[in-house]
PDB file of C-alpha atoms in Angstrom:
ATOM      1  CA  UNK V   1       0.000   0.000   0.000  1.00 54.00           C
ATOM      2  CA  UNK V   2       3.355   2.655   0.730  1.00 54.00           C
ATOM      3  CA  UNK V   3       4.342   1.556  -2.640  1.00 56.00           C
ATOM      4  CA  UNK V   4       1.203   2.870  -4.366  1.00 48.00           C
ATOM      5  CA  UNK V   5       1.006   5.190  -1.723  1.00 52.00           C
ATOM      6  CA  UNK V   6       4.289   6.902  -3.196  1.00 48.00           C
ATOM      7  CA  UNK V   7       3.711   6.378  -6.630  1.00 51.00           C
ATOM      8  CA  UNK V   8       0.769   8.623  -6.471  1.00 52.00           C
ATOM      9  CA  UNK V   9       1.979  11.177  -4.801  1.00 47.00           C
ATOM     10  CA  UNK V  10       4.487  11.323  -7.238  1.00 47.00           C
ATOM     11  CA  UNK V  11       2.871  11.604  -9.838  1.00 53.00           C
ATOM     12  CA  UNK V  12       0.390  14.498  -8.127  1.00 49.00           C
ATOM     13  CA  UNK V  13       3.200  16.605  -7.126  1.00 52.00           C
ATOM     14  CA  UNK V  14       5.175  16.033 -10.444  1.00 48.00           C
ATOM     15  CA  UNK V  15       1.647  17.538 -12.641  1.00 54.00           C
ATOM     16  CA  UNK V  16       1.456  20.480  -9.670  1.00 47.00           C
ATOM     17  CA  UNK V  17       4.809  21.377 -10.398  1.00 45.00           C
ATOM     18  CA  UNK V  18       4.632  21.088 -14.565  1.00 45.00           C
ATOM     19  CA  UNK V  19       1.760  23.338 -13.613  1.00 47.00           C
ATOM     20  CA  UNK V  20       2.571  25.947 -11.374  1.00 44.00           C
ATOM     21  CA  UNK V  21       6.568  26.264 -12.486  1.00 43.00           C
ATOM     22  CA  UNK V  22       6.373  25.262 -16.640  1.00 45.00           C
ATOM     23  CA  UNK V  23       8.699  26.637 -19.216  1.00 45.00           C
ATOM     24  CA  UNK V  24       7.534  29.857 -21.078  1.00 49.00           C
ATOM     25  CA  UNK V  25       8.160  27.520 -24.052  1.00 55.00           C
ATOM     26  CA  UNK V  26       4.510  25.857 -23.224  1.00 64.00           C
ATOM     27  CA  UNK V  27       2.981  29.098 -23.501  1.00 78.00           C
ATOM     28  CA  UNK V  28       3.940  30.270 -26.613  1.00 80.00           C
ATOM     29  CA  UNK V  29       3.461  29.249 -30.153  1.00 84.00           C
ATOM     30  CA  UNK V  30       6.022  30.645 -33.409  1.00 89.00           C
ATOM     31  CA  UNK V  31       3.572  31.085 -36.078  1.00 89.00           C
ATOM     32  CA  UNK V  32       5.547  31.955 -39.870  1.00 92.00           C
ATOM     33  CA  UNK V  33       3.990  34.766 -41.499  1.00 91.00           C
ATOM     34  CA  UNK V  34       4.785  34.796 -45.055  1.00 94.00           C
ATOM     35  CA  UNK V  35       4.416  36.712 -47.789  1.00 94.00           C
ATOM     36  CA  UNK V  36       5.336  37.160 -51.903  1.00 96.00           C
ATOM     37  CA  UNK V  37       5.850  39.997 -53.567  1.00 96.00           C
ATOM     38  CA  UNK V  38       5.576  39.551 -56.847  1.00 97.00           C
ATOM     39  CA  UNK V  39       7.245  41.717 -59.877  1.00 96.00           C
ATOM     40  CA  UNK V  40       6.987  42.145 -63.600  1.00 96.00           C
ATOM     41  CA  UNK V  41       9.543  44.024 -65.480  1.00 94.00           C
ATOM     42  CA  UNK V  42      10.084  44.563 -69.183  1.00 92.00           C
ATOM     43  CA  UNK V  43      11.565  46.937 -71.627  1.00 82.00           C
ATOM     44  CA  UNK V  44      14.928  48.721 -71.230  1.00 70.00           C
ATOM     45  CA  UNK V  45      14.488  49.172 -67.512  1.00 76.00           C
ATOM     46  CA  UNK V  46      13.959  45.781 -65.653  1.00 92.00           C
ATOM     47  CA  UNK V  47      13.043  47.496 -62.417  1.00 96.00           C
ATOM     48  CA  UNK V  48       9.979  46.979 -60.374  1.00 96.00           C
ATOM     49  CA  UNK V  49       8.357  47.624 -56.721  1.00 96.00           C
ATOM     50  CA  UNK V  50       5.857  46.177 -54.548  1.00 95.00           C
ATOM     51  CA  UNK V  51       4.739  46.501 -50.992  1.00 95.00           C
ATOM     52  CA  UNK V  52       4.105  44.605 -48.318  1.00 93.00           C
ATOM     53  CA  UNK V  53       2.410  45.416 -44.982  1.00 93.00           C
ATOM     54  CA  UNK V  54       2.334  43.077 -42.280  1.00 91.00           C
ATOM     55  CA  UNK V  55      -0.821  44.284 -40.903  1.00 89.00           C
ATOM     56  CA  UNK V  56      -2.276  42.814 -44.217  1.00 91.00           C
ATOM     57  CA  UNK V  57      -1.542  39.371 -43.417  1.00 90.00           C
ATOM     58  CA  UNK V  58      -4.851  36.889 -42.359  1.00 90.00           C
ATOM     59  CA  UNK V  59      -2.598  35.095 -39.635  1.00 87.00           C
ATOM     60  CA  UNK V  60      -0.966  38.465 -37.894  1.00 87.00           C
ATOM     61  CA  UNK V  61      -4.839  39.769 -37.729  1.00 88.00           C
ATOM     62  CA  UNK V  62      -5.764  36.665 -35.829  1.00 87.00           C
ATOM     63  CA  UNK V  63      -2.729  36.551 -33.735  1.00 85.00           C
ATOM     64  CA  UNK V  64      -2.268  40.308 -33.446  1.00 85.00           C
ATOM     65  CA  UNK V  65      -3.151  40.685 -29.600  1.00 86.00           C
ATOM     66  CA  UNK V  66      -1.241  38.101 -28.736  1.00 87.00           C
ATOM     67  CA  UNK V  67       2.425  38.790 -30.653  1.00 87.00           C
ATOM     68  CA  UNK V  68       5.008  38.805 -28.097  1.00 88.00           C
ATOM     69  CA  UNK V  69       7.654  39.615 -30.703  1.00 87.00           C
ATOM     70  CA  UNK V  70       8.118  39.129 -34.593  1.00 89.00           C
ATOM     71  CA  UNK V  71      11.055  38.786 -36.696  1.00 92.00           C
ATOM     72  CA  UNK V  72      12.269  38.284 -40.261  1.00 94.00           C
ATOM     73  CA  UNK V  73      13.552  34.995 -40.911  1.00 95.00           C
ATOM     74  CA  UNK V  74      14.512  34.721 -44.273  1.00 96.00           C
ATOM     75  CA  UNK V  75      14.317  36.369 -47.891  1.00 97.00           C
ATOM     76  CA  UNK V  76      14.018  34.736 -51.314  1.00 97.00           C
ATOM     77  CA  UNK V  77      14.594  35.102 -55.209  1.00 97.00           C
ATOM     78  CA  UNK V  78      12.463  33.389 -57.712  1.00 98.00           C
ATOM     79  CA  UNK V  79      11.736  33.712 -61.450  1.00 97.00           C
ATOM     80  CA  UNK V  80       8.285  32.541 -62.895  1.00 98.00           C
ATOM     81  CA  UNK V  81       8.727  33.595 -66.469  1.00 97.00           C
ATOM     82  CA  UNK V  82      12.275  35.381 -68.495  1.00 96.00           C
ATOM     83  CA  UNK V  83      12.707  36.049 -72.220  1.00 95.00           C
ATOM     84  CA  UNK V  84      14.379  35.336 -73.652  1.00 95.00           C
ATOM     85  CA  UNK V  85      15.594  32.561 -72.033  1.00 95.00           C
ATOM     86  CA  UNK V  86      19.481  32.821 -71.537  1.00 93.00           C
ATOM     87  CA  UNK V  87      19.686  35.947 -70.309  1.00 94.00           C
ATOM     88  CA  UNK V  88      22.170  36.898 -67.594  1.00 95.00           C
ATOM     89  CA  UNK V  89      22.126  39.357 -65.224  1.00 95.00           C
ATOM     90  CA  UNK V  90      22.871  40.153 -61.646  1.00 96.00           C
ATOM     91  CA  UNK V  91      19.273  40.425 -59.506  1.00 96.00           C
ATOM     92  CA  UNK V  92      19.167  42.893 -57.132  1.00 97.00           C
ATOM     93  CA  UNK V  93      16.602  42.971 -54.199  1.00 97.00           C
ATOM     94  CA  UNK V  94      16.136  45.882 -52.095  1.00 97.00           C
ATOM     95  CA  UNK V  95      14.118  46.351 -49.202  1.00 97.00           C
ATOM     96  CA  UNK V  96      13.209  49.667 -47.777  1.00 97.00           C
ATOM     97  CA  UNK V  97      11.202  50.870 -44.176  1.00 94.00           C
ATOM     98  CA  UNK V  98       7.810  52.635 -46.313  1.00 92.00           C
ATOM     99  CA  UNK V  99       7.594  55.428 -43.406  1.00 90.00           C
ATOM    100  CA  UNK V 100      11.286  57.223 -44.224  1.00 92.00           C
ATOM    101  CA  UNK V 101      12.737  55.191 -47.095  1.00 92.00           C
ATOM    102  CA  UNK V 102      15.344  54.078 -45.382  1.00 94.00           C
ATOM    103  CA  UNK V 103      16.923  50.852 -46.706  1.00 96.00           C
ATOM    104  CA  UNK V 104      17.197  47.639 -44.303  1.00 96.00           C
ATOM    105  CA  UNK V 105      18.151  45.488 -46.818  1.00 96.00           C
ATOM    106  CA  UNK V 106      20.236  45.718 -50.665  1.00 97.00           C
ATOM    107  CA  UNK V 107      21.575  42.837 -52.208  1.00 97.00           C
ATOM    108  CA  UNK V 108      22.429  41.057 -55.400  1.00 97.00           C
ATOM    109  CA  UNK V 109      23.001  37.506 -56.743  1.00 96.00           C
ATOM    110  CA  UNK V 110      25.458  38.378 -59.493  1.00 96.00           C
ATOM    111  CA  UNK V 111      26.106  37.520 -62.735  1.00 96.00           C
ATOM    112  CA  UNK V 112      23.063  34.797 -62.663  1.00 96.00           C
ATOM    113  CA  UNK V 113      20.513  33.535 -65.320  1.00 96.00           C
ATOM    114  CA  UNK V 114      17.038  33.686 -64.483  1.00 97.00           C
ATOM    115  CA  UNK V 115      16.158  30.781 -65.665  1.00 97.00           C
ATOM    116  CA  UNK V 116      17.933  28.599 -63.069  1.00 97.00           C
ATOM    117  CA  UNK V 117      15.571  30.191 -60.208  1.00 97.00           C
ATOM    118  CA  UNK V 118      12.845  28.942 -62.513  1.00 97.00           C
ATOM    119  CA  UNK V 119      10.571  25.737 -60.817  1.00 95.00           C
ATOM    120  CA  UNK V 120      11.068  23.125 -60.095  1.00 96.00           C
ATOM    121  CA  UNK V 121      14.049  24.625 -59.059  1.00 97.00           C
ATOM    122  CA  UNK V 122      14.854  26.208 -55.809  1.00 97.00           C
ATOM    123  CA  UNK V 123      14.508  29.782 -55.225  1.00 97.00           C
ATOM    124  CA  UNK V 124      17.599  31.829 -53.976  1.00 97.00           C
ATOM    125  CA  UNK V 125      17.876  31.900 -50.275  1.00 97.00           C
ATOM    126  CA  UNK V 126      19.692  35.227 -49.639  1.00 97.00           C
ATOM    127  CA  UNK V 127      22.109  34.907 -46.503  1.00 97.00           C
ATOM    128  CA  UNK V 128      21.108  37.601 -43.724  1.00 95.00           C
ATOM    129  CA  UNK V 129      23.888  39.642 -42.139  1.00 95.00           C
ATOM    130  CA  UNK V 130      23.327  40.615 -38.038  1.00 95.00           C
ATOM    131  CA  UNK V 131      22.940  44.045 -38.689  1.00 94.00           C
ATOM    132  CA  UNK V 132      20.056  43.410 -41.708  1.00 95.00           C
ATOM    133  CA  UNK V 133      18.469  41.106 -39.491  1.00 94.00           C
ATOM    134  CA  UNK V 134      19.024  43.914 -36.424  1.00 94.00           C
ATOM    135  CA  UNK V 135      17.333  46.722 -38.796  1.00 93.00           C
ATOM    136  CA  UNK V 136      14.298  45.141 -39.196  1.00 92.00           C
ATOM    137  CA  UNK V 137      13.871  43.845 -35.912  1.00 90.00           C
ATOM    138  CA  UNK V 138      14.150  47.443 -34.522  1.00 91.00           C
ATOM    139  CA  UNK V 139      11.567  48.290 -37.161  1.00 92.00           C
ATOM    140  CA  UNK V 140       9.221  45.668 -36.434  1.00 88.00           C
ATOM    141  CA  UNK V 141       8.936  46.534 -32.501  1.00 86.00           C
ATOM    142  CA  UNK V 142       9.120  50.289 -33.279  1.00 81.00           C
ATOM    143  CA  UNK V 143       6.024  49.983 -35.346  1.00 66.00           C
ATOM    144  CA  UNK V 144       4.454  46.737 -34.366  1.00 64.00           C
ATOM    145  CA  UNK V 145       2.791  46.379 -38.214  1.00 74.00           C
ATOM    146  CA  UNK V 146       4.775  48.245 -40.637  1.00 89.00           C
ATOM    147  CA  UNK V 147       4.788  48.319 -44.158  1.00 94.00           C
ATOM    148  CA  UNK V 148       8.012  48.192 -46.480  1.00 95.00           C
ATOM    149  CA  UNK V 149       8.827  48.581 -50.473  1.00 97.00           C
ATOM    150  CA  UNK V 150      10.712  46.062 -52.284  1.00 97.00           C
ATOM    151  CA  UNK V 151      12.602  46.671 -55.314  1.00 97.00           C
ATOM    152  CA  UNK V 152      13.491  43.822 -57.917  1.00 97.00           C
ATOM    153  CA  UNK V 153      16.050  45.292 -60.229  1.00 96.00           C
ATOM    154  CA  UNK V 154      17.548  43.315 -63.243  1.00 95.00           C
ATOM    155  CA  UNK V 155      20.624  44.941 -64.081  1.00 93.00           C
ATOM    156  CA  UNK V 156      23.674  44.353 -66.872  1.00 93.00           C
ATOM    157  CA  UNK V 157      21.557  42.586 -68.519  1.00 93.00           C
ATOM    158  CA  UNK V 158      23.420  40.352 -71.625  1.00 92.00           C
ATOM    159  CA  UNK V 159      22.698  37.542 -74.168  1.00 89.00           C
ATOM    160  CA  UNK V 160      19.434  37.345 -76.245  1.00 83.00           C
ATOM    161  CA  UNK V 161      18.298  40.174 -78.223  1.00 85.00           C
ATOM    162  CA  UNK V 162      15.813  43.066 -76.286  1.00 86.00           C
ATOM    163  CA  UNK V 163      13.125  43.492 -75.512  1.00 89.00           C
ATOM    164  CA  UNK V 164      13.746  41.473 -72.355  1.00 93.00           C
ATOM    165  CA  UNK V 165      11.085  40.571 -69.926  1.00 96.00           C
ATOM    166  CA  UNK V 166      11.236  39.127 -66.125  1.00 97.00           C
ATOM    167  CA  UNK V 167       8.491  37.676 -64.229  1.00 97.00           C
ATOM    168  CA  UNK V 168       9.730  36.998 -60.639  1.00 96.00           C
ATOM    169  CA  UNK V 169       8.406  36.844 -56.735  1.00 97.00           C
ATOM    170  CA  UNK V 170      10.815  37.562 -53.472  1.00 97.00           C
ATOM    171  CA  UNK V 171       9.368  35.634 -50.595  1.00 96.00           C
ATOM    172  CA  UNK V 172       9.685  37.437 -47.340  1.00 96.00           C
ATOM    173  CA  UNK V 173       9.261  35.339 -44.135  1.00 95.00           C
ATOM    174  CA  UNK V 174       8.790  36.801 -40.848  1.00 93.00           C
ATOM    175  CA  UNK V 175       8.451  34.736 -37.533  1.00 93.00           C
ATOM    176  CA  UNK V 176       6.080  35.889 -34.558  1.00 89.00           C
ATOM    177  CA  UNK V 177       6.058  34.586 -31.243  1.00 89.00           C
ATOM    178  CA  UNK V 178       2.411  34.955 -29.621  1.00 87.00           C
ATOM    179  CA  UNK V 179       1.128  34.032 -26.145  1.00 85.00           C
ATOM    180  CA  UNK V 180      -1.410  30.871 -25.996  1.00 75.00           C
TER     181      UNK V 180
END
């Protein structure tokens, strides 16, 4: 009778103390919040710009109350259409804060053809530097839901003959930690 006796009690003050002293890890949840800008340039200038607002997103308005913190995670290149075909270029991506145009992000996979970001292959996965990662960070908590303006810029542009055209998306993905 101890034996059970013990076991029980146990196991009671084991679930008290998951309860009462638990990990803040059991009371949140990371949710990914991501979005696609997509751009369409053609003629001489292969430049466009979209923007994206994080207050826009379905899952931030359902979680917005309860965001402890969000952050960016990663940014991607893609191409959905290019003509002609063998073009090369370098891609630039820029990403600016939409309330003072000041950039928190500018950079370029060089000397590339857009056709090898085409599916089924990958996208680019650019690589994130501290201080990037830093800017928008301070951005995000300064404004909670900001908005930003991305540029897609095809530039030194050879092979084929003009016009050229590029159809392309950058995926941005941000990371928010909310309260259950």
């Amino acid at each position: 009778m101890k034996k059970h006796l013990a076991i029980i009690s146990t196991i009671f003050i084991s679930i008290t103390a998951l309860t009462f002293y638990s990990c803040d890890e059991f009371n949140t949840l990371p949710l990914n919040i991501p979005f696609v800008v997509d751009f369409s340039a053609s003629g001489a200038s292969l430049q466009d710009t979209g923007t994206l607002c994080v207050g826009e997103s379905e899952t931030y308005q359902d979680y917005r109350d309860k965001i402890k913190e969000i952050k960016l995670l990663k940014i991607t290149y893609r191409t959905k259409s290019v003509s002609p075909v063998d073009i090369t270029c370098n891609i630039r991506i820029i990403v600016k804060r939409q309330d003072n145009g000041a950039t928190l992000f500018n950079q370029v996979i060089s000397n590339v053809k857009p056709k090898n970001y085409l599916p089924p292959n990958p996208p680019y996965v650019f690589t994130l530097s501290q201080t990037e990662l830093q800017l928008f960070d301070d951005y995000l908590r300064l404004l909670g839901d900001p908005c930003f303006e991305v540029t897609f810029q095809a530039e030194n542009v050879t092979g084929g003959n003009p016009p050229y055209s590029i159809e392309g998306a950058s995926d941005i993905l941000f990371e928010a930690i909310t309260e259950l």
